[in-house]
Short mmCIF file of C-alpha atoms and ligand atoms in Angstrom, two decimals:
data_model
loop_
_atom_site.label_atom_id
_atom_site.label_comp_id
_atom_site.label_asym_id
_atom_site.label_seq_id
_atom_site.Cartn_x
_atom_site.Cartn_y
_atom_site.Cartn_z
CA UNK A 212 -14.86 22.01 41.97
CA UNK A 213 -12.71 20.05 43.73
CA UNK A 214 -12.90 16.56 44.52
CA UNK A 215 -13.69 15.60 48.15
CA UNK A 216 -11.30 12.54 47.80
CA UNK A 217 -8.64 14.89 46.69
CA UNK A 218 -9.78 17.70 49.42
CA UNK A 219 -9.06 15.13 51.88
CA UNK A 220 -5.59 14.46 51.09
CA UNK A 221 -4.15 17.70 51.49
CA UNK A 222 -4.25 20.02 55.13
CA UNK A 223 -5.50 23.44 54.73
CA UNK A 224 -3.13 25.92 56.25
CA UNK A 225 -4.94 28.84 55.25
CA UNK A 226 -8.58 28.93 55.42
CA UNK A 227 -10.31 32.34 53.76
CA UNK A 228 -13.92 32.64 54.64
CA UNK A 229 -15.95 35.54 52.98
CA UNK A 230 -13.50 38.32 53.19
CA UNK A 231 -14.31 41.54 51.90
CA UNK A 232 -11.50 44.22 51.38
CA UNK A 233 -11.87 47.80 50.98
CA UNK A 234 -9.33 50.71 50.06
CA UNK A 235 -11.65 53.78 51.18
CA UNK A 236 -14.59 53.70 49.12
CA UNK A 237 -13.41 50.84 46.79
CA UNK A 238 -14.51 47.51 47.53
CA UNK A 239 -11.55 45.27 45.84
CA UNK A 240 -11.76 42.02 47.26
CA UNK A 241 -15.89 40.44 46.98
CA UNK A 242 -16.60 37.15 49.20
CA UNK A 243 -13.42 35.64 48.92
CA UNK A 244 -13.50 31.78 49.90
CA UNK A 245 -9.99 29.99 49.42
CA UNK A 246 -8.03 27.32 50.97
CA UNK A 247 -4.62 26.98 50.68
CA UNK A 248 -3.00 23.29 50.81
CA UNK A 249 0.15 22.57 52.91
CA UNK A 250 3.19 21.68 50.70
CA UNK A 251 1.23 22.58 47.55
CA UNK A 252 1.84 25.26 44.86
CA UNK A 253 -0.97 27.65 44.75
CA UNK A 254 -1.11 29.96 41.62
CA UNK A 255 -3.42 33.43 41.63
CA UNK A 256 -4.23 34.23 37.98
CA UNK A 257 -6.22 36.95 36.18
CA UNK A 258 -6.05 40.39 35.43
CA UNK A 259 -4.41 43.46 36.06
CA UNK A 260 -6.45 45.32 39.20
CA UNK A 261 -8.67 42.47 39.91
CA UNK A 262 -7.21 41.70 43.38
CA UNK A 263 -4.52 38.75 43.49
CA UNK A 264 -1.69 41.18 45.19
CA UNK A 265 -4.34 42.49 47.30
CA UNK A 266 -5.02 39.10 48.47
CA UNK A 267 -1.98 37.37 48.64
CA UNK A 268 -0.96 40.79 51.31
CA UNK A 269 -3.90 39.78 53.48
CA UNK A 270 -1.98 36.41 54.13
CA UNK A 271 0.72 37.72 56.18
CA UNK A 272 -1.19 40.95 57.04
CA UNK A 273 0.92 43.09 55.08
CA UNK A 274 -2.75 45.01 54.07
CA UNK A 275 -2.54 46.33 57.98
CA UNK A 276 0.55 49.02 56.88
CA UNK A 277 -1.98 50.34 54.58
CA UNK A 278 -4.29 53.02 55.82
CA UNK A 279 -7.26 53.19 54.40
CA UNK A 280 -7.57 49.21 54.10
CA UNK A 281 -10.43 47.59 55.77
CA UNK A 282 -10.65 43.64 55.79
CA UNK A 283 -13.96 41.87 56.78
CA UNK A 284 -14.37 37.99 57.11
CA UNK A 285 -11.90 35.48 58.68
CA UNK A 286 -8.62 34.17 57.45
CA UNK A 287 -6.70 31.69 59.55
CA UNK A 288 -3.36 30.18 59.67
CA UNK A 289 -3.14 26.80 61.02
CA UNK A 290 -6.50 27.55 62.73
CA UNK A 291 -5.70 30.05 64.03
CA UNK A 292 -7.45 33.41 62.79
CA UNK A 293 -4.21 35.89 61.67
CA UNK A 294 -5.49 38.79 63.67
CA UNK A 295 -4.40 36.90 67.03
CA UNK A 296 -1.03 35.95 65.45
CA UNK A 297 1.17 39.09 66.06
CA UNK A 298 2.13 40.28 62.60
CA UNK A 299 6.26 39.72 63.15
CA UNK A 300 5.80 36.05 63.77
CA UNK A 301 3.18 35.94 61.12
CA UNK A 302 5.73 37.12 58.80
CA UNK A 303 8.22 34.96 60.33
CA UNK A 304 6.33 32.33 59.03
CA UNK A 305 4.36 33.39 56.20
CA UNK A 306 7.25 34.90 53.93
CA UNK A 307 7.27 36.83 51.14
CA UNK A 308 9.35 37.84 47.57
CA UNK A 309 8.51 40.43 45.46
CA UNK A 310 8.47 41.65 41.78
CA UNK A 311 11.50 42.89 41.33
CA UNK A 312 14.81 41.53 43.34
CA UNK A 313 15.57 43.46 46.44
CA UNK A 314 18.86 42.41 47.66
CA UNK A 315 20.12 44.55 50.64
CA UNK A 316 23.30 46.81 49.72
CA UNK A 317 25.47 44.10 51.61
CA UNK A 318 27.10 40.99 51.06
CA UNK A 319 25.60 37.73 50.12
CA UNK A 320 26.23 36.45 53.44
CA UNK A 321 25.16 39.06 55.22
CA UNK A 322 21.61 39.02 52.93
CA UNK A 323 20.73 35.70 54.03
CA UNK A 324 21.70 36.39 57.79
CA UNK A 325 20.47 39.78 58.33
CA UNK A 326 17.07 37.65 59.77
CA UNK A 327 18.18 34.80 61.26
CA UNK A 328 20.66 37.83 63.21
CA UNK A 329 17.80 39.74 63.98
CA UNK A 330 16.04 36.84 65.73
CA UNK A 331 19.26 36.74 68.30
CA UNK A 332 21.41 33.97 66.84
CA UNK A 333 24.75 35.32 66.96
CA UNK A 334 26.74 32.18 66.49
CA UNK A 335 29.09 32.13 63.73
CA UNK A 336 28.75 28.50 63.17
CA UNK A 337 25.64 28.24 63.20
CA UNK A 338 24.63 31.27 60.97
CA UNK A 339 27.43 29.66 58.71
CA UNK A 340 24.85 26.62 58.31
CA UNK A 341 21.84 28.29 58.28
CA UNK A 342 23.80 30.36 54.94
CA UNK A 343 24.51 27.44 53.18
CA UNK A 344 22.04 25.27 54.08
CA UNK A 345 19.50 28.18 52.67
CA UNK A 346 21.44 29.17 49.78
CA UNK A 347 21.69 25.28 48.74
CA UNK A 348 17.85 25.01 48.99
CA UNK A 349 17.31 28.08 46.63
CA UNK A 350 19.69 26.39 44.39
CA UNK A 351 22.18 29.05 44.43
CA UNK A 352 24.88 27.84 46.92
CA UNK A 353 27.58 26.17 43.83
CA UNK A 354 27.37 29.58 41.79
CA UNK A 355 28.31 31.94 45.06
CA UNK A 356 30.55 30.08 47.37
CA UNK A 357 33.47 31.18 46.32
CA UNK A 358 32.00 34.83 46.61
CA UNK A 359 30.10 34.90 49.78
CA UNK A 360 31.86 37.80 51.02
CA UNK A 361 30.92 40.00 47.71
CA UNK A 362 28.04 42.84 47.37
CA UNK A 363 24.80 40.99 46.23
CA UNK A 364 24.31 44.30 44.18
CA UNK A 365 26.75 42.54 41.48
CA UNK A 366 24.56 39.06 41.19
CA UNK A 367 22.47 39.02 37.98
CA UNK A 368 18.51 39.42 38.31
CA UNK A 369 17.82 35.98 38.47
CA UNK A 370 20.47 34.88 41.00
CA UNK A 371 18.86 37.99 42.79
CA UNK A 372 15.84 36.35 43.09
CA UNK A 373 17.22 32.97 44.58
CA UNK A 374 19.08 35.16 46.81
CA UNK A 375 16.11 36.93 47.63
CA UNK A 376 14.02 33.15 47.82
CA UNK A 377 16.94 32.00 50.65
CA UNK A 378 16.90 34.89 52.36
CA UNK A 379 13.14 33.92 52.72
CA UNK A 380 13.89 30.45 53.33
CA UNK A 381 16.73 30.97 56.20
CA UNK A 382 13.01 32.40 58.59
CA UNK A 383 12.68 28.96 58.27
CA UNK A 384 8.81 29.93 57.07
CA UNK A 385 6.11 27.62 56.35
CA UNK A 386 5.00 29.17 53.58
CA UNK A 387 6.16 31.47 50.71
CA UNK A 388 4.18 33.77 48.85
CA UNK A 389 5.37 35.20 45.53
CA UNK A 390 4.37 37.99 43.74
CA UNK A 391 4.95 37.83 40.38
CA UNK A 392 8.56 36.51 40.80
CA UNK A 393 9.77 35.91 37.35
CA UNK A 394 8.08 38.53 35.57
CA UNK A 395 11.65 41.07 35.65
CA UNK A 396 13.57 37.77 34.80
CA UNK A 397 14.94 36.13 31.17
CA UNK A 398 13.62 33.00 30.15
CA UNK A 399 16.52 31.03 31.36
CA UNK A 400 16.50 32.70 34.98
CA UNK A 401 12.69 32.03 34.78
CA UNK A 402 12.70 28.31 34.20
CA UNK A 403 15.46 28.07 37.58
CA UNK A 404 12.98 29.67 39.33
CA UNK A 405 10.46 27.50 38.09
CA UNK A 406 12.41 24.39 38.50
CA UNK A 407 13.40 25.85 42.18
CA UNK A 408 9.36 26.43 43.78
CA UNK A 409 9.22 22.44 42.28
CA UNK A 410 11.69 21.33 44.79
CA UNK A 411 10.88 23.79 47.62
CA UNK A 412 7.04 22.71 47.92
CA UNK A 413 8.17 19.29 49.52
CA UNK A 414 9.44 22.13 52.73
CA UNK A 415 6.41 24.85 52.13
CA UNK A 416 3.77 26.10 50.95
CA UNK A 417 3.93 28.44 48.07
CA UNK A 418 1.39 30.99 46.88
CA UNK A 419 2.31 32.67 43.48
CA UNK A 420 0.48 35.57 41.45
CA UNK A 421 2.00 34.95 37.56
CA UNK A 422 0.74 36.46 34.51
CA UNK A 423 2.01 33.91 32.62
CA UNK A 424 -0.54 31.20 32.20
CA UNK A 425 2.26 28.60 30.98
CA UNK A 426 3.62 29.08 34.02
CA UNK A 427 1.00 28.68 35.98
CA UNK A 428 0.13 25.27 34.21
CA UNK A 429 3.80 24.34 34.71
CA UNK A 430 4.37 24.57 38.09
CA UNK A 431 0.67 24.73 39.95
CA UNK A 432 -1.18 22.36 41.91
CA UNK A 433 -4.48 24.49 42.43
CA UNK A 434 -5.08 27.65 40.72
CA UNK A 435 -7.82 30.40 41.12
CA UNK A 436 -8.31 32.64 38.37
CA UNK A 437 -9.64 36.14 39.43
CA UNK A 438 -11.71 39.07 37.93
CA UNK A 439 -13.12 42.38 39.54
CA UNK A 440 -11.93 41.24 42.90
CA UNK A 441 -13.79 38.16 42.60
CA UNK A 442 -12.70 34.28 41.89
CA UNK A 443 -14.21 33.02 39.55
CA UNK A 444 -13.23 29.55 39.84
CA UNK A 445 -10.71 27.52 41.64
CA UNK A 446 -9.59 24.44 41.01
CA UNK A 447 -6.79 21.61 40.65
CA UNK A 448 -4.54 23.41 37.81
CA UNK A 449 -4.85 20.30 35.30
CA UNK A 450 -8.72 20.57 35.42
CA UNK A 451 -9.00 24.19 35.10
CA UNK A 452 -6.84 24.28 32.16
CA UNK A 453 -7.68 21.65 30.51
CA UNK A 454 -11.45 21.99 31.31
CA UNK A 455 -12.56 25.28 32.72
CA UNK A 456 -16.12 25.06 34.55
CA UNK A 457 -16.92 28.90 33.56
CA UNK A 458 -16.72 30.58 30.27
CA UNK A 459 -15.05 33.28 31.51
CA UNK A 460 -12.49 30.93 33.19
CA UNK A 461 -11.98 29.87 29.51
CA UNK A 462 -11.81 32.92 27.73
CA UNK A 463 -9.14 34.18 30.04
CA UNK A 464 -6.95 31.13 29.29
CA UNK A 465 -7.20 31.06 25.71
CA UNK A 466 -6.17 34.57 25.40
CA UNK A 467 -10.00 36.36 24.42
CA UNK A 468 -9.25 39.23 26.90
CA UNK A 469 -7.24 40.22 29.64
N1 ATP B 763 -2.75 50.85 48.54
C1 ATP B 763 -3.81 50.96 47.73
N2 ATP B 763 -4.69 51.98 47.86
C2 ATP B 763 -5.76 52.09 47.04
N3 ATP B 763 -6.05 51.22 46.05
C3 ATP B 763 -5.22 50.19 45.87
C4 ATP B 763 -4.04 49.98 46.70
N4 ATP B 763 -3.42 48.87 46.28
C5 ATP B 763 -4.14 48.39 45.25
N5 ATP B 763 -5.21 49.16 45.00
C6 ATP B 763 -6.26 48.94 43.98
O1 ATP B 763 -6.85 47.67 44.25
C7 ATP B 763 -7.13 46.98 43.03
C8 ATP B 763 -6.45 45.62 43.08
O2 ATP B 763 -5.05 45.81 43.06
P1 ATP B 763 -4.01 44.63 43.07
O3 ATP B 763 -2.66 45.22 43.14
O4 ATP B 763 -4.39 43.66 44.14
O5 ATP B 763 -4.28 43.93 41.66
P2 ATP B 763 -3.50 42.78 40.92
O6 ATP B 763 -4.50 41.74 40.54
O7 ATP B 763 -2.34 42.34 41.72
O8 ATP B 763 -3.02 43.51 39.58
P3 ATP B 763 -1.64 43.32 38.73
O9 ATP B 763 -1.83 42.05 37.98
O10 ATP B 763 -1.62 44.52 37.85
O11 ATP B 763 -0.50 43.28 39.69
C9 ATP B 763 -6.66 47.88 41.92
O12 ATP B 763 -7.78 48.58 41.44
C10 ATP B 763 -5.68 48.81 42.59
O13 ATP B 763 -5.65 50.05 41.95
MG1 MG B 764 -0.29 42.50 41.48
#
């Protein structure tokens, strides 16, 4: 497990303690115990249905739209447990990008300032900043600004997903969590994105669910491999790879099931 010199280093900004999560009947999260490190790349590996969307919703409460969900055990932000954050400024600050690009039918622009807009600012200067400024962090901002004005429908899929990655960056969030944000992406568009959540954990936090153990080897500080809603073990990334405490940590990696 991890190393109490190296524990000490890094903050905490989630802590998970024993949470249990049920759809209905069907437990799918068991005893989950996590912390997640401030300004560190977190990846969630392991197999299809074992729980790593599942958990990675409970983080900004997204779990709460569904309705048969029930959570048990604590999860805090900063400290603070989430269920006395409201879940808007949660969000605010806990952001998230999925699968599968979702630009809104608008302009590029207009993507990244839909939220900032939202949260009042109305200033044309400003909003102009908080554009460029978030665009340049998601490593987008020299391939669009001649075409800020254009529908972000006509980007490719992978400068989609940056869009989609600044449009989550201009909340000015703390953290990011990914789900599987390569996976509808060539390899050339994946290794950007790769290259991008290097430079972007010096501002945040990242959580990322990846099938692709490469990846997660790549660009992970800490990564918990799951099965049947459990983890199994968790871990600095270079350790678990390189020397996995549990067989079944091992087997997973090397490609004996899953
Ligand atoms: N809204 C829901 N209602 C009922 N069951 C659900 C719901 N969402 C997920 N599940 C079930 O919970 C389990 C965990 O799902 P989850 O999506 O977290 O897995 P995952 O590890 O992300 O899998 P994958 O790698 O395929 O994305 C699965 O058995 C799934 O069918
Ligand atoms: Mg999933």
């Amino acid at each position: 497990m991890l190393s109490k010199e190296n524990i000490q280093k890094t903050l905490p900004i989630f802590e998970i303690r024993n949470v249990n999560l049920n759809y209905g009947e069907k437990q799918v999260l068991k005893n989950i115990d996590l912390n997640i490190y401030k300004n560190k790349v977190t990846a969630f590996i392991g197999p299809s249905g074992c729980g790593k969307s599942t958990l990675l919703r409970c983080f900004n409460r997204m779990n709460d739209l569904i309705e048969n969900c029930t959570i048990e055990g604590t999860i805090t932000y900063k400290k603070e447990d989430i269920n006395q954050i409201n879940p808007i400024d949660l969000r605010t600050k806990v952001g998230m990008v999925f699968q599968n690009p979702n630009p809104f039918p608008m302009s590029i622009f207009d993507n990244i300032a839909y939220g900032p807009r939202c949260q009042g600012i109305k200033n044309k200067e400003k909003l102009r900043l908080i554009v460029e400024d978030s665009l340049k962090k998601a490593g987008l901002f020299e391939e669009v600004k001649d075409r800020l004005k254009d529908n972000a429908l006509g980007l490719s899929g992978g400068q989609q997903q940056r869009l989609c990655i600044a449009r989550c960056i201009a909340m000015a969030p703390e953290v990011i969590l990914m789900d599987e944000p390569t996976s509808a992406l060539d390899p050339i568009a994946t290794i950007k994105i790769e290259e991008l959540i290097n430079s972007l954990k010096k501002d945040f936090t990242i959580v990322i669910v990846t099938h692709n153990m490469q990846q997660a080897s790549r660009i992970s500080d800490y990564t918990a491999f799951f099965m049947l809603g459990e983890i199994v073990e968790f871990n600095e990334t270079i350790h678990l790879f390189s020397n996995p405490l549990n067989k079944k940590t091992e087997d997973y990696i090397t490609g004996r099931f899953g």
